[in-house]
């Protein structure tokens, strides 16, 4: 009797996974950072320091991922 094939390991999705093929175009990454910066400004102007800190922190994380550590998984589609 042949051993059964092991189930392929599925990658667990993270809550804040920015390394996805959706963000492959540069304009989407820039737009995301700008929206987060704008939202941080809105929260500061409304007097909500918690939400401003949260949006700003996500913005800083997005800058780090998009500028220094961006390597989206290959979805099988070539860009050219």
mmCIF file with all atom_site columns, C-alpha atoms in Angstrom:
data_model
loop_
_atom_site.group_PDB
_atom_site.id
_atom_site.type_symbol
_atom_site.label_atom_id
_atom_site.label_alt_id
_atom_site.label_comp_id
_atom_site.label_asym_id
_atom_site.label_entity_id
_atom_site.label_seq_id
_atom_site.pdbx_PDB_ins_code
_atom_site.Cartn_x
_atom_site.Cartn_y
_atom_site.Cartn_z
_atom_site.occupancy
_atom_site.B_iso_or_equiv
_atom_site.pdbx_formal_charge
_atom_site.auth_seq_id
_atom_site.auth_comp_id
_atom_site.auth_asym_id
_atom_site.auth_atom_id
_atom_site.pdbx_PDB_model_num
ATOM 1  C CA . UNK A 1 1  ? 0.000   0.000  0.000   1.00 0.00 ? 1  UNK A CA 1
ATOM 2  C CA . UNK A 1 2  ? 1.473   3.331  -1.077  1.00 0.00 ? 2  UNK A CA 1
ATOM 3  C CA . UNK A 1 3  ? 1.575   6.134  1.446   1.00 0.00 ? 3  UNK A CA 1
ATOM 4  C CA . UNK A 1 4  ? -0.867  8.908  0.735   1.00 0.00 ? 4  UNK A CA 1
ATOM 5  C CA . UNK A 1 5  ? 0.430   12.201 -0.525  1.00 0.00 ? 5  UNK A CA 1
ATOM 6  C CA . UNK A 1 6  ? 0.863   14.781 2.205   1.00 0.00 ? 6  UNK A CA 1
ATOM 7  C CA . UNK A 1 7  ? -1.441  17.748 2.016   1.00 0.00 ? 7  UNK A CA 1
ATOM 8  C CA . UNK A 1 8  ? 0.244   20.821 0.573   1.00 0.00 ? 8  UNK A CA 1
ATOM 9  C CA . UNK A 1 9  ? 1.013   23.412 3.195   1.00 0.00 ? 9  UNK A CA 1
ATOM 10 C CA . UNK A 1 10 ? -1.142  26.479 2.843   1.00 0.00 ? 10 UNK A CA 1
ATOM 11 C CA . UNK A 1 11 ? 0.316   29.840 3.656   1.00 0.00 ? 11 UNK A CA 1
ATOM 12 C CA . UNK A 1 12 ? -1.584  31.429 6.498   1.00 0.00 ? 12 UNK A CA 1
ATOM 13 C CA . UNK A 1 13 ? -2.816  34.896 5.672   1.00 0.00 ? 13 UNK A CA 1
ATOM 14 C CA . UNK A 1 14 ? -1.639  37.631 7.980   1.00 0.00 ? 14 UNK A CA 1
ATOM 15 C CA . UNK A 1 15 ? -3.968  40.373 9.117   1.00 0.00 ? 15 UNK A CA 1
ATOM 16 C CA . UNK A 1 16 ? -1.802  43.131 7.651   1.00 0.00 ? 16 UNK A CA 1
ATOM 17 C CA . UNK A 1 17 ? -0.064  41.376 4.752   1.00 0.00 ? 17 UNK A CA 1
ATOM 18 C CA . UNK A 1 18 ? 1.005   44.050 2.288   1.00 0.00 ? 18 UNK A CA 1
ATOM 19 C CA . UNK A 1 19 ? 3.192   41.710 0.233   1.00 0.00 ? 19 UNK A CA 1
ATOM 20 C CA . UNK A 1 20 ? 0.459   40.688 -2.192  1.00 0.00 ? 20 UNK A CA 1
ATOM 21 C CA . UNK A 1 21 ? 0.312   40.920 -6.004  1.00 0.00 ? 21 UNK A CA 1
ATOM 22 C CA . UNK A 1 22 ? -2.314  43.696 -5.763  1.00 0.00 ? 22 UNK A CA 1
ATOM 23 C CA . UNK A 1 23 ? 0.412   46.151 -4.702  1.00 0.00 ? 23 UNK A CA 1
ATOM 24 C CA . UNK A 1 24 ? 2.762   45.253 -7.570  1.00 0.00 ? 24 UNK A CA 1
ATOM 25 C CA . UNK A 1 25 ? 2.161   48.584 -9.432  1.00 0.00 ? 25 UNK A CA 1
ATOM 26 C CA . UNK A 1 26 ? 4.061   51.457 -7.822  1.00 0.00 ? 26 UNK A CA 1
ATOM 27 C CA . UNK A 1 27 ? 1.118   53.858 -8.024  1.00 0.00 ? 27 UNK A CA 1
ATOM 28 C CA . UNK A 1 28 ? -0.964  51.619 -5.765  1.00 0.00 ? 28 UNK A CA 1
ATOM 29 C CA . UNK A 1 29 ? 1.774   51.564 -3.134  1.00 0.00 ? 29 UNK A CA 1
ATOM 30 C CA . UNK A 1 30 ? 2.147   55.342 -3.276  1.00 0.00 ? 30 UNK A CA 1
ATOM 31 C CA . UNK A 1 31 ? -1.620  55.831 -3.123  1.00 0.00 ? 31 UNK A CA 1
ATOM 32 C CA . UNK A 1 32 ? -1.868  53.571 -0.064  1.00 0.00 ? 32 UNK A CA 1
ATOM 33 C CA . UNK A 1 33 ? 0.784   55.559 1.798   1.00 0.00 ? 33 UNK A CA 1
ATOM 34 C CA . UNK A 1 34 ? -0.855  58.869 0.836   1.00 0.00 ? 34 UNK A CA 1
ATOM 35 C CA . UNK A 1 35 ? -4.295  57.694 1.974   1.00 0.00 ? 35 UNK A CA 1
ATOM 36 C CA . UNK A 1 36 ? -2.863  56.580 5.313   1.00 0.00 ? 36 UNK A CA 1
ATOM 37 C CA . UNK A 1 37 ? -1.068  59.922 5.745   1.00 0.00 ? 37 UNK A CA 1
ATOM 38 C CA . UNK A 1 38 ? -4.270  61.797 4.921   1.00 0.00 ? 38 UNK A CA 1
ATOM 39 C CA . UNK A 1 39 ? -6.274  59.649 7.332   1.00 0.00 ? 39 UNK A CA 1
ATOM 40 C CA . UNK A 1 40 ? -3.709  60.272 10.077  1.00 0.00 ? 40 UNK A CA 1
ATOM 41 C CA . UNK A 1 41 ? -4.102  64.009 9.502   1.00 0.00 ? 41 UNK A CA 1
ATOM 42 C CA . UNK A 1 42 ? -7.887  63.739 9.691   1.00 0.00 ? 42 UNK A CA 1
ATOM 43 C CA . UNK A 1 43 ? -7.703  61.883 12.992  1.00 0.00 ? 43 UNK A CA 1
ATOM 44 C CA . UNK A 1 44 ? -5.242  64.399 14.450  1.00 0.00 ? 44 UNK A CA 1
ATOM 45 C CA . UNK A 1 45 ? -7.438  67.321 13.374  1.00 0.00 ? 45 UNK A CA 1
ATOM 46 C CA . UNK A 1 46 ? -10.496 65.667 14.965  1.00 0.00 ? 46 UNK A CA 1
ATOM 47 C CA . UNK A 1 47 ? -8.659  65.152 18.245  1.00 0.00 ? 47 UNK A CA 1
ATOM 48 C CA . UNK A 1 48 ? -8.449  61.359 18.174  1.00 0.00 ? 48 UNK A CA 1
ATOM 49 C CA . UNK A 1 49 ? -4.871  60.522 19.206  1.00 0.00 ? 49 UNK A CA 1
ATOM 50 C CA . UNK A 1 50 ? -5.427  56.755 19.415  1.00 0.00 ? 50 UNK A CA 1
ATOM 51 C CA . UNK A 1 51 ? -6.739  56.431 15.870  1.00 0.00 ? 51 UNK A CA 1
ATOM 52 C CA . UNK A 1 52 ? -4.132  58.881 14.586  1.00 0.00 ? 52 UNK A CA 1
ATOM 53 C CA . UNK A 1 53 ? -1.380  56.775 16.147  1.00 0.00 ? 53 UNK A CA 1
ATOM 54 C CA . UNK A 1 54 ? -2.891  53.604 14.721  1.00 0.00 ? 54 UNK A CA 1
ATOM 55 C CA . UNK A 1 55 ? -3.207  55.006 11.178  1.00 0.00 ? 55 UNK A CA 1
ATOM 56 C CA . UNK A 1 56 ? 0.238   56.583 11.399  1.00 0.00 ? 56 UNK A CA 1
ATOM 57 C CA . UNK A 1 57 ? 1.773   53.329 12.608  1.00 0.00 ? 57 UNK A CA 1
ATOM 58 C CA . UNK A 1 58 ? 0.230   51.398 9.745   1.00 0.00 ? 58 UNK A CA 1
ATOM 59 C CA . UNK A 1 59 ? 1.505   54.109 7.392   1.00 0.00 ? 59 UNK A CA 1
ATOM 60 C CA . UNK A 1 60 ? 5.053   53.777 8.724   1.00 0.00 ? 60 UNK A CA 1
ATOM 61 C CA . UNK A 1 61 ? 4.821   49.995 8.401   1.00 0.00 ? 61 UNK A CA 1
ATOM 62 C CA . UNK A 1 62 ? 3.534   50.373 4.826   1.00 0.00 ? 62 UNK A CA 1
ATOM 63 C CA . UNK A 1 63 ? 6.444   52.663 3.949   1.00 0.00 ? 63 UNK A CA 1
ATOM 64 C CA . UNK A 1 64 ? 8.887   50.104 5.315   1.00 0.00 ? 64 UNK A CA 1
ATOM 65 C CA . UNK A 1 65 ? 7.292   47.186 3.467   1.00 0.00 ? 65 UNK A CA 1
ATOM 66 C CA . UNK A 1 66 ? 6.796   49.021 0.175   1.00 0.00 ? 66 UNK A CA 1
ATOM 67 C CA . UNK A 1 67 ? 10.175  50.788 0.092   1.00 0.00 ? 67 UNK A CA 1
ATOM 68 C CA . UNK A 1 68 ? 12.564  48.274 1.654   1.00 0.00 ? 68 UNK A CA 1
ATOM 69 C CA . UNK A 1 69 ? 11.015  44.817 1.914   1.00 0.00 ? 69 UNK A CA 1
ATOM 70 C CA . UNK A 1 70 ? 8.544   44.446 -0.964  1.00 0.00 ? 70 UNK A CA 1
ATOM 71 C CA . UNK A 1 71 ? 8.656   41.101 -2.739  1.00 0.00 ? 71 UNK A CA 1
ATOM 72 C CA . UNK A 1 72 ? 5.143   39.958 -3.661  1.00 0.00 ? 72 UNK A CA 1
ATOM 73 C CA . UNK A 1 73 ? 4.592   36.267 -4.349  1.00 0.00 ? 73 UNK A CA 1
ATOM 74 C CA . UNK A 1 74 ? 4.553   35.261 -7.983  1.00 0.00 ? 74 UNK A CA 1
ATOM 75 C CA . UNK A 1 75 ? 0.949   34.737 -8.991  1.00 0.00 ? 75 UNK A CA 1
ATOM 76 C CA . UNK A 1 76 ? 1.894   33.047 -12.243 1.00 0.00 ? 76 UNK A CA 1
ATOM 77 C CA . UNK A 1 77 ? 1.230   36.088 -14.428 1.00 0.00 ? 77 UNK A CA 1
ATOM 78 C CA . UNK A 1 78 ? 4.075   37.764 -16.257 1.00 0.00 ? 78 UNK A CA 1
ATOM 79 C CA . UNK A 1 79 ? 4.053   41.535 -16.652 1.00 0.00 ? 79 UNK A CA 1
ATOM 80 C CA . UNK A 1 80 ? 5.398   41.505 -20.160 1.00 0.00 ? 80 UNK A CA 1
#
